[in-house]
mmCIF file of C-alpha atoms in Angstrom:
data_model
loop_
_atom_site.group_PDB
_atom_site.id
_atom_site.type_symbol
_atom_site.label_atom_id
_atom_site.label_comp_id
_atom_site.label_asym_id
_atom_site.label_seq_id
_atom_site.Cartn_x
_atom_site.Cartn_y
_atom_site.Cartn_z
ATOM 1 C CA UNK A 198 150.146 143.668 136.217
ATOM 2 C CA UNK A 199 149.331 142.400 139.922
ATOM 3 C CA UNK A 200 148.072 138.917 140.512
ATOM 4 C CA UNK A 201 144.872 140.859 142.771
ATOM 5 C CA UNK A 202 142.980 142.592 140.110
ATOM 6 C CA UNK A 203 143.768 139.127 138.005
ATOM 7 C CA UNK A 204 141.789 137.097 140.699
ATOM 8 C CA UNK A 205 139.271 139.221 141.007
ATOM 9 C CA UNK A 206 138.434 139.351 137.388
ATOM 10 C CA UNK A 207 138.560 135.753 136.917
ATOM 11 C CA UNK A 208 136.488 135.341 139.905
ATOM 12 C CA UNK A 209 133.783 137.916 138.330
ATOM 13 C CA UNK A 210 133.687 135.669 135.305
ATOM 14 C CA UNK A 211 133.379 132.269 137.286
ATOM 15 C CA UNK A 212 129.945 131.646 136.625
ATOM 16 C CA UNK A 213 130.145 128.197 137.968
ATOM 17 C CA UNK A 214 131.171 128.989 141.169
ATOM 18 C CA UNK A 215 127.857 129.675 142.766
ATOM 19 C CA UNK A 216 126.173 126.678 141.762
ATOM 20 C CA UNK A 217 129.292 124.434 142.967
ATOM 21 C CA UNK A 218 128.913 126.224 146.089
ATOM 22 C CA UNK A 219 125.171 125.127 146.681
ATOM 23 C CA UNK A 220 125.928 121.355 145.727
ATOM 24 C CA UNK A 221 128.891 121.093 147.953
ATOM 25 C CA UNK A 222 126.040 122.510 150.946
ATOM 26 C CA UNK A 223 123.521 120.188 149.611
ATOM 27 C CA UNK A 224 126.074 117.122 149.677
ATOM 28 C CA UNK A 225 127.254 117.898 153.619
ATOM 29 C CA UNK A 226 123.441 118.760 154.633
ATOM 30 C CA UNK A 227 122.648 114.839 153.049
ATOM 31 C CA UNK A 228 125.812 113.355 154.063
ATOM 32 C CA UNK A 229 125.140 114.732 157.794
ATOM 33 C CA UNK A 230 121.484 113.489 158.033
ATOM 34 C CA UNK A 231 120.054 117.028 157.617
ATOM 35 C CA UNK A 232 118.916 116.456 153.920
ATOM 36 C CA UNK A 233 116.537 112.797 154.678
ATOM 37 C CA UNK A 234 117.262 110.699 151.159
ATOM 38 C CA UNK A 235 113.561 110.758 150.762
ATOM 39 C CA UNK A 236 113.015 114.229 151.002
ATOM 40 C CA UNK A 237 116.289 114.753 148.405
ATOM 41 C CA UNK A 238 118.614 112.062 147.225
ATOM 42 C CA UNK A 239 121.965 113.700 147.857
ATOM 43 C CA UNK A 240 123.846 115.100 144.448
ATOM 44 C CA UNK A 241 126.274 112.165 145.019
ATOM 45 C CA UNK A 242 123.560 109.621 144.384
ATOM 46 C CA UNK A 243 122.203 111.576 141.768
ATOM 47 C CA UNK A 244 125.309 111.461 139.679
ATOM 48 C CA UNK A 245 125.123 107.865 140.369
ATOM 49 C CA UNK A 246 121.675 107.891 138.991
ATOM 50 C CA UNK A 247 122.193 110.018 136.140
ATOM 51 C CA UNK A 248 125.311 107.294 135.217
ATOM 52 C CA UNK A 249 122.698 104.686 135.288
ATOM 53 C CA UNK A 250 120.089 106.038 133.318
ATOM 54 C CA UNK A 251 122.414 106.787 130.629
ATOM 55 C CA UNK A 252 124.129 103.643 130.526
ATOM 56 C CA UNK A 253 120.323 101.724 129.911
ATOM 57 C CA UNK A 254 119.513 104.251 127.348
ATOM 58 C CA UNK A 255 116.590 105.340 129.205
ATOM 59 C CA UNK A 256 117.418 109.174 129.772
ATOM 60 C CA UNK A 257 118.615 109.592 126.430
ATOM 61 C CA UNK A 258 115.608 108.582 124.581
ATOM 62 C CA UNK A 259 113.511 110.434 126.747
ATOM 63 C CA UNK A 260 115.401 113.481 126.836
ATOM 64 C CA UNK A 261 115.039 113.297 122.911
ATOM 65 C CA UNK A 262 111.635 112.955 123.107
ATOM 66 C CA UNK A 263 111.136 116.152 125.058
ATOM 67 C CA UNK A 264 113.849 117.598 123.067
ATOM 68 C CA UNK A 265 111.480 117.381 120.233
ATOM 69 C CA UNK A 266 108.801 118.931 121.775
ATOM 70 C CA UNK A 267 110.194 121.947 122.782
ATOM 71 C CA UNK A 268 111.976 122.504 119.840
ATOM 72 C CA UNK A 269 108.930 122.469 117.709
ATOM 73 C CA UNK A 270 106.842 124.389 119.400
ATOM 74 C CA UNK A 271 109.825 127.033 119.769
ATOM 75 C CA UNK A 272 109.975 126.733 116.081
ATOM 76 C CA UNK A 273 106.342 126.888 115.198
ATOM 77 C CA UNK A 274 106.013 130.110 118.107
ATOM 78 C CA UNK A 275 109.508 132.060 117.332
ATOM 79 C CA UNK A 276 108.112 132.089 113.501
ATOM 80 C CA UNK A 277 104.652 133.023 114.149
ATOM 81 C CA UNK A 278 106.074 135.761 116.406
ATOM 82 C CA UNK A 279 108.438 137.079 114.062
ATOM 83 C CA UNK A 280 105.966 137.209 111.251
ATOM 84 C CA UNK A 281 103.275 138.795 113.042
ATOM 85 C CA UNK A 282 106.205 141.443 115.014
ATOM 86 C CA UNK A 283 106.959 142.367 111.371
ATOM 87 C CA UNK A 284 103.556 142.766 110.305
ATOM 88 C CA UNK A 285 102.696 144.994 113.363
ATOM 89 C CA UNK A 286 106.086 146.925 113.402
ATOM 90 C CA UNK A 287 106.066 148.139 109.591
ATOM 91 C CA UNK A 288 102.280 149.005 109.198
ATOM 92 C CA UNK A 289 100.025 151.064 111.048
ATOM 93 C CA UNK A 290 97.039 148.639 109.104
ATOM 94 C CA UNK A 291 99.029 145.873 110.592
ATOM 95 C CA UNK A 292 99.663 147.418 113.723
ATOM 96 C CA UNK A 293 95.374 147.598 113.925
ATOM 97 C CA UNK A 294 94.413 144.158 113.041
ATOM 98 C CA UNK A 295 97.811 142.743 115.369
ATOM 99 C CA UNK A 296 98.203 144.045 118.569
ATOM 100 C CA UNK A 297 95.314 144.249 119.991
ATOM 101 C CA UNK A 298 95.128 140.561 120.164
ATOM 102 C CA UNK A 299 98.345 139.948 120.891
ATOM 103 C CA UNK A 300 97.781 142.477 123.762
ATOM 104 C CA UNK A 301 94.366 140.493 124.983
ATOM 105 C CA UNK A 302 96.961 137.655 124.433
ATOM 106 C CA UNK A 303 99.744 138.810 126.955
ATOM 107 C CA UNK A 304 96.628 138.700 130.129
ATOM 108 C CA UNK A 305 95.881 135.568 129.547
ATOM 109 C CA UNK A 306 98.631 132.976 131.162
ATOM 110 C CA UNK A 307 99.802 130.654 128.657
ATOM 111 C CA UNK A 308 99.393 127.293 131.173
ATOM 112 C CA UNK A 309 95.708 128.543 132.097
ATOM 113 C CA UNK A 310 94.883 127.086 128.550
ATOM 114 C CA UNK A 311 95.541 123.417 129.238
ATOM 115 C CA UNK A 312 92.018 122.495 129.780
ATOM 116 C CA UNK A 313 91.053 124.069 126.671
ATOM 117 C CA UNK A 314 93.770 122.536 124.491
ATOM 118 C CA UNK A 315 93.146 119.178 125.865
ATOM 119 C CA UNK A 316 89.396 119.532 124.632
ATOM 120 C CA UNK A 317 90.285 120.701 121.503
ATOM 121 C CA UNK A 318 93.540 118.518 120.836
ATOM 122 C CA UNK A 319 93.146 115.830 123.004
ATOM 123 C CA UNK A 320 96.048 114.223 125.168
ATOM 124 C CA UNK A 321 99.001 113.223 122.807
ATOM 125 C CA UNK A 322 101.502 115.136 121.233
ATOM 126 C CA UNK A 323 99.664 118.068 119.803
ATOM 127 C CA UNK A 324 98.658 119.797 122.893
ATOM 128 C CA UNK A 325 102.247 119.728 124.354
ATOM 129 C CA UNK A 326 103.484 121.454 121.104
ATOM 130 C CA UNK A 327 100.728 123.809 120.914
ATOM 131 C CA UNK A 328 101.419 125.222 124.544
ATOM 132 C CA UNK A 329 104.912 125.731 123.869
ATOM 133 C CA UNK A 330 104.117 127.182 120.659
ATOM 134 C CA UNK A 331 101.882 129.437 121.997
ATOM 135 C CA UNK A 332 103.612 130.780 125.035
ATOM 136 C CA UNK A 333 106.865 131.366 123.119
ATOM 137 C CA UNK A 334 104.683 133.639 120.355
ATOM 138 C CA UNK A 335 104.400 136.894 122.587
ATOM 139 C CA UNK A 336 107.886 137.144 123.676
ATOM 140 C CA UNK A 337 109.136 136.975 120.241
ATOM 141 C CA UNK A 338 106.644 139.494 118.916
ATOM 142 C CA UNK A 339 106.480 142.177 121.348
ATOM 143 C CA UNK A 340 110.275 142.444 121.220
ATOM 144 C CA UNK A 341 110.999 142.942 118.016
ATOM 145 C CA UNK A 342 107.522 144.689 117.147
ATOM 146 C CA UNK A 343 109.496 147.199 120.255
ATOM 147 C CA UNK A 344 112.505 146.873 118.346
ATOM 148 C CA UNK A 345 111.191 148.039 115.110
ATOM 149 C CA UNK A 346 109.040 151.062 116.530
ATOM 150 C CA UNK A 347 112.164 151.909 118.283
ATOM 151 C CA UNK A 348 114.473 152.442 115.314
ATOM 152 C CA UNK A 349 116.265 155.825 115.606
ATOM 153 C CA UNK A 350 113.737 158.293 113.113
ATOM 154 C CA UNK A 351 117.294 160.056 112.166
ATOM 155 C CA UNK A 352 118.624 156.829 110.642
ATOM 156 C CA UNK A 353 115.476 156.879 108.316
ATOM 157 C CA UNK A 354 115.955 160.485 107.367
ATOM 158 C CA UNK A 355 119.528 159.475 106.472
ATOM 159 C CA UNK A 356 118.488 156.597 104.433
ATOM 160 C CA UNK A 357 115.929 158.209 102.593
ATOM 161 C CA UNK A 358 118.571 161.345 101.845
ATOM 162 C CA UNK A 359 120.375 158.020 100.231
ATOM 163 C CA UNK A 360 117.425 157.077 97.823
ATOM 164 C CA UNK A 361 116.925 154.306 99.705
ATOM 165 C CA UNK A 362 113.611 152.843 98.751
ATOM 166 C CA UNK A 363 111.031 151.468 101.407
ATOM 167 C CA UNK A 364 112.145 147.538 101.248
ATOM 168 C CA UNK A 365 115.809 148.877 101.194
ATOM 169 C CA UNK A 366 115.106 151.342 104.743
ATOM 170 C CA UNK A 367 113.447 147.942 106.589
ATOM 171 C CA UNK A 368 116.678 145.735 105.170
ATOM 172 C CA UNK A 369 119.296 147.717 105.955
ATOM 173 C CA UNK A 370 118.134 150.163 108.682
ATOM 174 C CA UNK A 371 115.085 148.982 110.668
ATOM 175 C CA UNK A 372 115.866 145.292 110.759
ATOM 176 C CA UNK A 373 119.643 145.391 111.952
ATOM 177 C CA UNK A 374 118.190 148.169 114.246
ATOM 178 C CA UNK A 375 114.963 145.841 115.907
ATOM 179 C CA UNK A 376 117.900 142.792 116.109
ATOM 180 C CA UNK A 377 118.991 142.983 119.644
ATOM 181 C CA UNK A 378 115.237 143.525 120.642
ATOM 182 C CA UNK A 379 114.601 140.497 119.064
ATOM 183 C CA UNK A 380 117.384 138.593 120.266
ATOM 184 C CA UNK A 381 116.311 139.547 123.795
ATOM 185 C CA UNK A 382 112.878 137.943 123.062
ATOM 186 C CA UNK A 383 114.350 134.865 121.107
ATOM 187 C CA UNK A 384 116.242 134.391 124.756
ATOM 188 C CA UNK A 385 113.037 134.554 126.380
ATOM 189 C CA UNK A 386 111.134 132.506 124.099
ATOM 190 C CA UNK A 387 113.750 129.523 124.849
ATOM 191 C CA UNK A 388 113.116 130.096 128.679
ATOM 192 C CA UNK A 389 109.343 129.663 128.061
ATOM 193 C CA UNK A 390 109.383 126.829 126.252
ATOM 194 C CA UNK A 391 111.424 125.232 128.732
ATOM 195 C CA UNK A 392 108.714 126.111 131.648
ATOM 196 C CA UNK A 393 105.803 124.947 129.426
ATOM 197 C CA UNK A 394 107.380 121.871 128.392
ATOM 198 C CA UNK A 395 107.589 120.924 132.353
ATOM 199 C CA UNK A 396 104.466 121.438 132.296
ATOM 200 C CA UNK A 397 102.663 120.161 129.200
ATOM 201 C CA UNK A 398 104.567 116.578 129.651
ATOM 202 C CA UNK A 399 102.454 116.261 132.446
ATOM 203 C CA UNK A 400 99.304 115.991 130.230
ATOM 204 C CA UNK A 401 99.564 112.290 130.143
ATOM 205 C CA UNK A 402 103.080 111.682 128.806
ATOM 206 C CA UNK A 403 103.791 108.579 127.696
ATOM 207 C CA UNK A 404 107.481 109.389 127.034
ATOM 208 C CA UNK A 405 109.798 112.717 127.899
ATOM 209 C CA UNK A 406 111.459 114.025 131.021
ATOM 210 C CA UNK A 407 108.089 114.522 132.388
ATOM 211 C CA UNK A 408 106.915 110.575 132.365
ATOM 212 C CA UNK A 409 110.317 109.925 133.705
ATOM 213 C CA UNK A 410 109.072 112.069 136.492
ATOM 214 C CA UNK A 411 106.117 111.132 137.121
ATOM 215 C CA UNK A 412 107.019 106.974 137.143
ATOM 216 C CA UNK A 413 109.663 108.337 139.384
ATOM 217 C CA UNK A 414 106.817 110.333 141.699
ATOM 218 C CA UNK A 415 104.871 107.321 142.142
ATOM 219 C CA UNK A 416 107.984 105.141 143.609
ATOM 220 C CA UNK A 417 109.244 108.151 145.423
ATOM 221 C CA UNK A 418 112.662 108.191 143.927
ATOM 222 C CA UNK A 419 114.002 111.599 144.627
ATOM 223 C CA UNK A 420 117.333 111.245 142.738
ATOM 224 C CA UNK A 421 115.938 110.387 139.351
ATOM 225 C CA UNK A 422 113.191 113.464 139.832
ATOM 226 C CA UNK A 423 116.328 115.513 140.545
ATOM 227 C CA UNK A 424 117.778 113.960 137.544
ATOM 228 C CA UNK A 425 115.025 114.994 135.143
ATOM 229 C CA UNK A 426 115.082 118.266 136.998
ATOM 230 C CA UNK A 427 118.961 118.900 136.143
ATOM 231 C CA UNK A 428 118.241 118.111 132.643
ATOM 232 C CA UNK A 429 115.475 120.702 132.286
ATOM 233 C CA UNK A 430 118.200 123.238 133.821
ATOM 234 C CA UNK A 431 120.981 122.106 131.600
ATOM 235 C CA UNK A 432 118.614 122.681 128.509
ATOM 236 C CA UNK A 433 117.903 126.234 129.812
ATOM 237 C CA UNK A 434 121.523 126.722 130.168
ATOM 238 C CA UNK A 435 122.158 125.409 126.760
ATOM 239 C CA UNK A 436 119.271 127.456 124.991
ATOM 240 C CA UNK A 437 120.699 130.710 126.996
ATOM 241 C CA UNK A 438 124.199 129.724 126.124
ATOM 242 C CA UNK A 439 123.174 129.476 122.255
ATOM 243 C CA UNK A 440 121.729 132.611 122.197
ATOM 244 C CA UNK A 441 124.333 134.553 123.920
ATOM 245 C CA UNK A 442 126.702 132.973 121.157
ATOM 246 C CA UNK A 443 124.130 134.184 118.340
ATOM 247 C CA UNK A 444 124.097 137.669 119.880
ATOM 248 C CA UNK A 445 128.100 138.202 120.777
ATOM 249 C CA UNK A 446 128.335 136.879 116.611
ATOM 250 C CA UNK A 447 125.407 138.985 115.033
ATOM 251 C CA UNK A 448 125.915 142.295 116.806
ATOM 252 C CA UNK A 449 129.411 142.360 116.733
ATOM 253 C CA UNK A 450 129.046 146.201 115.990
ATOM 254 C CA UNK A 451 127.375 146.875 118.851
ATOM 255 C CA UNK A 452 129.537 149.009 121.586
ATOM 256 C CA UNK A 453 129.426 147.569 124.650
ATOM 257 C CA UNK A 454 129.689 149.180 128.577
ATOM 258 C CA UNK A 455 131.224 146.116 129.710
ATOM 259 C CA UNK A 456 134.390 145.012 129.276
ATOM 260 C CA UNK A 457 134.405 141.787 126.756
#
């Protein structure tokens, strides 16, 4: 086999190599005056940050902080979403009393509720985790309630030629079937939380990436903003990177138009 088509490939697969591309522009446009240090801290000084905010403990414990958050409310939304999906997708009854609020739901812009949850929950913790919790919900739901409407009628037919009973169809035909929709959402849902979680730590955060942020606002220091800000990407690279491994493991089965 030639070394060309080799290259190319492995170049297809470097998905690194665009991002390493924009930091080695961002580094010459600081290092050549283009980039002012107030404006943005150059990536070289922000690894030097980073370094030093690790070494005092200080990023860690905040990143854990805000790790928390999102992670329950992405728990508390993915389960509502799945419950309620479920509900909607296997009964017309449910299908009634569900979707039409989760419908009324999907207009209304998760964020554009931050007034009303501080009102109702205050400013600590609990409004944080209900925003996440709330915007991850829809994704979830409308996914796999798509996934389960869109199970192949044939493969129903077949099971019931089987003797398949009702709860035996939704284990071993609709649910495998509605999986990949669901996965999709479940990827979506961990983008979300990420974007509300920028967000709802700026409700008065008293710990988190967010107060990090803000101290950091107030002193205009650009490199630990950027910090924060690379930390927020490298948990929505995680989350995505978790779910593609959950997918390429749970629908192993699944024929695929791309070359693995």
């Amino acid at each position: 086999m030639s070394l060309l088509p080799q290259v190319g490939r492995l170049i297809s697969r470097a998905r690194w190599l665009s991002p390493l591309l924009l930091l080695l522009l961002w580094e010459a446009g600081s290092q050549t005056g283009l980039i002012p240090e107030r404006t943005l801290a150059a990536p070289s000084a922000v690894i030097g940050t980073m370094f030093d905010l690790v070494r005092s403990g200080e990023l860690p414990a905040n990143l854990l902080v805000s790790f928390g958050r999102a992670a329950l409310g992405l728990l508390i939304g993915v389960a509502l979403g799945i419950v309620l999906g479920l509900v909607a997708g296997l009964s017309r009854s449910g299908e009634v009393a569900i979707d039409p609020l989760m419908q009324i739901k999907r207009t209304i812009p998760a964020l554009a509720l931050t007034p009303l949850f501080i009102v109702w929950f205050g400013i600590g913790e609990t409004p944080k985790i209900a925003l996440i919790a709330f915007a991850t919900v829809f994704p979830v739901y409308l996914n796999l309630y798509s996934g389960i409407r869109s199970v192949d009628v044939r493969l129903l037919d077949a099971a019931r030629s089987f003797g398949l009973s009702r709860l035996e169809q939704v284990w071993h035909v609709v649910l495998p079937g509605a999986l990949p929709s669901l996965l999709v959402g479940l990827r979506y849902a961990l983008s979300v939380s990420i974007l509300v979680l920028v967000v709802a730590e700026q409700i008065n955060a008293s710990a988190g990436l967010g107060f990090l942020i803000n101290n950091a606002r107030d002193f205009l220091r650009t490199d630990i903003i950027v910090v924060c800000l690379m930390v927020y990407a490298l948990l929505g690279l995680g989350a995505d990177w978790l779910v593609r491994t959950l997918e390429s493991r749970a629908l192993v089965w699944r024929p695929s138009i791309v070359e693995r």
